[in-house]
mmCIF file of C-alpha atoms in Angstrom:
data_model
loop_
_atom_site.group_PDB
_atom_site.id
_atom_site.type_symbol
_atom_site.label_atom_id
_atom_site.label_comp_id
_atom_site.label_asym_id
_atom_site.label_seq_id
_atom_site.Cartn_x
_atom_site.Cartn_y
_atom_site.Cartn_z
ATOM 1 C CA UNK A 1 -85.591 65.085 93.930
ATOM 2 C CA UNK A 2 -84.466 68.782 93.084
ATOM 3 C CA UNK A 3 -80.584 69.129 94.435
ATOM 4 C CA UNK A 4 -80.092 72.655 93.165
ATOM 5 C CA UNK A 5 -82.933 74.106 95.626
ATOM 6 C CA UNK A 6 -81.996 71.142 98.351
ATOM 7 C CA UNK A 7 -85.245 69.788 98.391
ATOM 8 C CA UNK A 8 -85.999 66.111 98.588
ATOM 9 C CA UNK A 9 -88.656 63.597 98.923
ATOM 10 C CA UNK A 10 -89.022 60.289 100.433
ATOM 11 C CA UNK A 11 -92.041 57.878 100.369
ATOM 12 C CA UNK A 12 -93.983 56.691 103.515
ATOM 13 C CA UNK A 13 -96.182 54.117 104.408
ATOM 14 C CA UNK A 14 -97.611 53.308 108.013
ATOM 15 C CA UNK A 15 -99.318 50.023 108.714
ATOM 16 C CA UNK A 16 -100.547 48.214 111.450
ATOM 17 C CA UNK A 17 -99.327 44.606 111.161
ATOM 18 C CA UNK A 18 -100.682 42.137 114.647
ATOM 19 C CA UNK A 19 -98.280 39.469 115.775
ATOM 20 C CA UNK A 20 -98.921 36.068 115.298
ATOM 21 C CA UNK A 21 -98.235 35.536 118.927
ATOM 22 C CA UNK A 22 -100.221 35.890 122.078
ATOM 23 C CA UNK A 23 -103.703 36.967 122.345
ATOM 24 C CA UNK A 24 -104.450 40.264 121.252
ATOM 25 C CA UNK A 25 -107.218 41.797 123.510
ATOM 26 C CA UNK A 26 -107.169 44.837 121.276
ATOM 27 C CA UNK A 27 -106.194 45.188 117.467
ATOM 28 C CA UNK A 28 -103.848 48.248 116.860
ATOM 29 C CA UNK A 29 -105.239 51.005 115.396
ATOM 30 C CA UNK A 30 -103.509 53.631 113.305
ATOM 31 C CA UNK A 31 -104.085 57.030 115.683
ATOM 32 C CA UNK A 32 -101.321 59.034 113.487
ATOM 33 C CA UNK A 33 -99.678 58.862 110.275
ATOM 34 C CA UNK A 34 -97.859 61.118 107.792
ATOM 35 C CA UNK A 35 -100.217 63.708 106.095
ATOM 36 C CA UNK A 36 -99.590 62.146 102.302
ATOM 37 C CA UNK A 37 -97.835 59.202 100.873
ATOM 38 C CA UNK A 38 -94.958 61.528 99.880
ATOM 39 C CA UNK A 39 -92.937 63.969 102.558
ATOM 40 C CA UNK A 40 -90.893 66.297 101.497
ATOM 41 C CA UNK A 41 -87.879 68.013 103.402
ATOM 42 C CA UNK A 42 -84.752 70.273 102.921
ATOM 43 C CA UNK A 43 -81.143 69.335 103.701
ATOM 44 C CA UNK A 44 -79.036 72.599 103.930
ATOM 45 C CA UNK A 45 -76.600 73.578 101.450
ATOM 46 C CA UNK A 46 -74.628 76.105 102.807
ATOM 47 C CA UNK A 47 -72.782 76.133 106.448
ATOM 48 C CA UNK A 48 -74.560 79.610 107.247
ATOM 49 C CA UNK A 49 -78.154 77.967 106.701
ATOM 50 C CA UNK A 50 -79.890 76.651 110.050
ATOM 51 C CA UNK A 51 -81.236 73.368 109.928
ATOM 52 C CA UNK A 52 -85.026 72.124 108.868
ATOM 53 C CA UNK A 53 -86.072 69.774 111.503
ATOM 54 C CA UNK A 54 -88.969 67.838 110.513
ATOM 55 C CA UNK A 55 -91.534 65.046 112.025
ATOM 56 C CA UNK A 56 -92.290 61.952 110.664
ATOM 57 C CA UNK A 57 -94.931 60.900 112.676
ATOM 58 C CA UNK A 58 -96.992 57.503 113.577
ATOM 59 C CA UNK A 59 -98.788 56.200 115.558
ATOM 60 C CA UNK A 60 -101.281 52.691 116.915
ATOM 61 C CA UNK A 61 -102.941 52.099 119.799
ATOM 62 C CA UNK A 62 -104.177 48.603 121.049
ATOM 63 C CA UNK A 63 -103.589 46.396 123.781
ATOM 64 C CA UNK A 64 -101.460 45.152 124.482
ATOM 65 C CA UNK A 65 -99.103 47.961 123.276
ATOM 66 C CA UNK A 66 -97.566 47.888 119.477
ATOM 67 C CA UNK A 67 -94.598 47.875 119.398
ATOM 68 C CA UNK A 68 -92.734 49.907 116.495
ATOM 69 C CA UNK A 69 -90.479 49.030 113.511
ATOM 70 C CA UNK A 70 -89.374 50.635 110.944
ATOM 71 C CA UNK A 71 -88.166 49.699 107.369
ATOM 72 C CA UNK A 72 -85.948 51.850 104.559
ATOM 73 C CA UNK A 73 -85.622 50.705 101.032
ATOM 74 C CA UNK A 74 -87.242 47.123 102.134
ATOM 75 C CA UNK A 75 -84.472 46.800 104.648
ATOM 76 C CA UNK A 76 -84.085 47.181 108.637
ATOM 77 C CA UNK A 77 -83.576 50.784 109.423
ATOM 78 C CA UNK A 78 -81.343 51.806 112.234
ATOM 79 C CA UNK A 79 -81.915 55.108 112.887
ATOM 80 C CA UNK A 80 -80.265 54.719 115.667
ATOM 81 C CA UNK A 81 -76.794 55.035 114.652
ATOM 82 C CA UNK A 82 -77.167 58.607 113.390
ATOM 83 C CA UNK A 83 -76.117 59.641 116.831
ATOM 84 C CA UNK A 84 -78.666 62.639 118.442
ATOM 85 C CA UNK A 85 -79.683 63.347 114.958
ATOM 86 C CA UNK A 86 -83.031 61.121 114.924
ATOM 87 C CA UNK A 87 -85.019 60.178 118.024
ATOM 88 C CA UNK A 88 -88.259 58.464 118.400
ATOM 89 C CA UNK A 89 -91.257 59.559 120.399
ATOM 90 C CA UNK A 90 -91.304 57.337 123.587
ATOM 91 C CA UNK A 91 -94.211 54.873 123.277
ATOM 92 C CA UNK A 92 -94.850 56.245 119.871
ATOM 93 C CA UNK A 93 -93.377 55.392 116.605
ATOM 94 C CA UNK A 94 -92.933 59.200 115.688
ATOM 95 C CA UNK A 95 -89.595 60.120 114.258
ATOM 96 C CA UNK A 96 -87.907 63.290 114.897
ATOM 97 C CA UNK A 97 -85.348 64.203 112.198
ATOM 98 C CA UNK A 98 -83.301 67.571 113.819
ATOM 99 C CA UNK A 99 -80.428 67.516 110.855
ATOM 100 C CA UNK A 100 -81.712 66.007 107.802
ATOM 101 C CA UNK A 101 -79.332 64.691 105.246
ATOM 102 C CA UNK A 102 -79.349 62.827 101.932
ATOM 103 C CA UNK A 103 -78.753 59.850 103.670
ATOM 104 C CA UNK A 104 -82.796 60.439 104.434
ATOM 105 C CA UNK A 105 -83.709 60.020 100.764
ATOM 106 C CA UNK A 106 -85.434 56.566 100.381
ATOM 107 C CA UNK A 107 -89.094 54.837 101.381
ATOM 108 C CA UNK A 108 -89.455 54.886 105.009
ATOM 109 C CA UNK A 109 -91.808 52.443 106.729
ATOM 110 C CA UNK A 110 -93.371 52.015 109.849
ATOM 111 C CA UNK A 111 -94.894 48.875 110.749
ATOM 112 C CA UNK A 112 -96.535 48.388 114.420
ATOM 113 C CA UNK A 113 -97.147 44.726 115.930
ATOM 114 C CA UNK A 114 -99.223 43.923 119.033
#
């Protein structure tokens, strides 16, 4: 984590975890997943500087469809308090992050269940 340049980094993992429940006709498969264990992004430090968006993305396929969940620090995250600042892909488990902040630093996980 460099502050001085605004840079920071943030571990991810994507895996494909079936429920217990049900029958699963298909077994998810991981289509998409984050380039490297380790993404890096910029949080602006100045009120003239534009914001980075960036993409955090993953995604399964199987039937029936996963469903997604994601995980920060080994806890429950709920991205979606941070208001319009981080959506999810419908159907997908693909984050959008428009206005990154340091609240972002951590390890992110994405876990999908049939």
């Amino acid at each position: 984590m460099d502050h001085k340049s605004g840079m920071y980094s943030f571990l991810i993992l994507c895996s494909i975890l079936p429920s217990s429940i049900g029958i699963v006709q298909s077994p998810p498969r991981m289509i998409k997943q984050p380039p490297t264990d380790e993404l890096l992004f910029q949080v602006k430090s100045r009120q003239d500087e534009n914001d980075k968006p960036f993409i955090i993305e993953c995604e399964a396929e199987g039937e029936p469809a996963p469903m997604y969940r994601w995980e920060k620090n080994g806890e429950p995250y709920d991205w979606q308090v941070y208001d319009e600042r981080i959506s999810q892909q419908p159907g997908r488990g693909t984050f959008l992050i428009t206005k990154p902040r340091d609240e972002e630093i951590g390890e992110i996980f994405d876990y999908r269940r049939v």
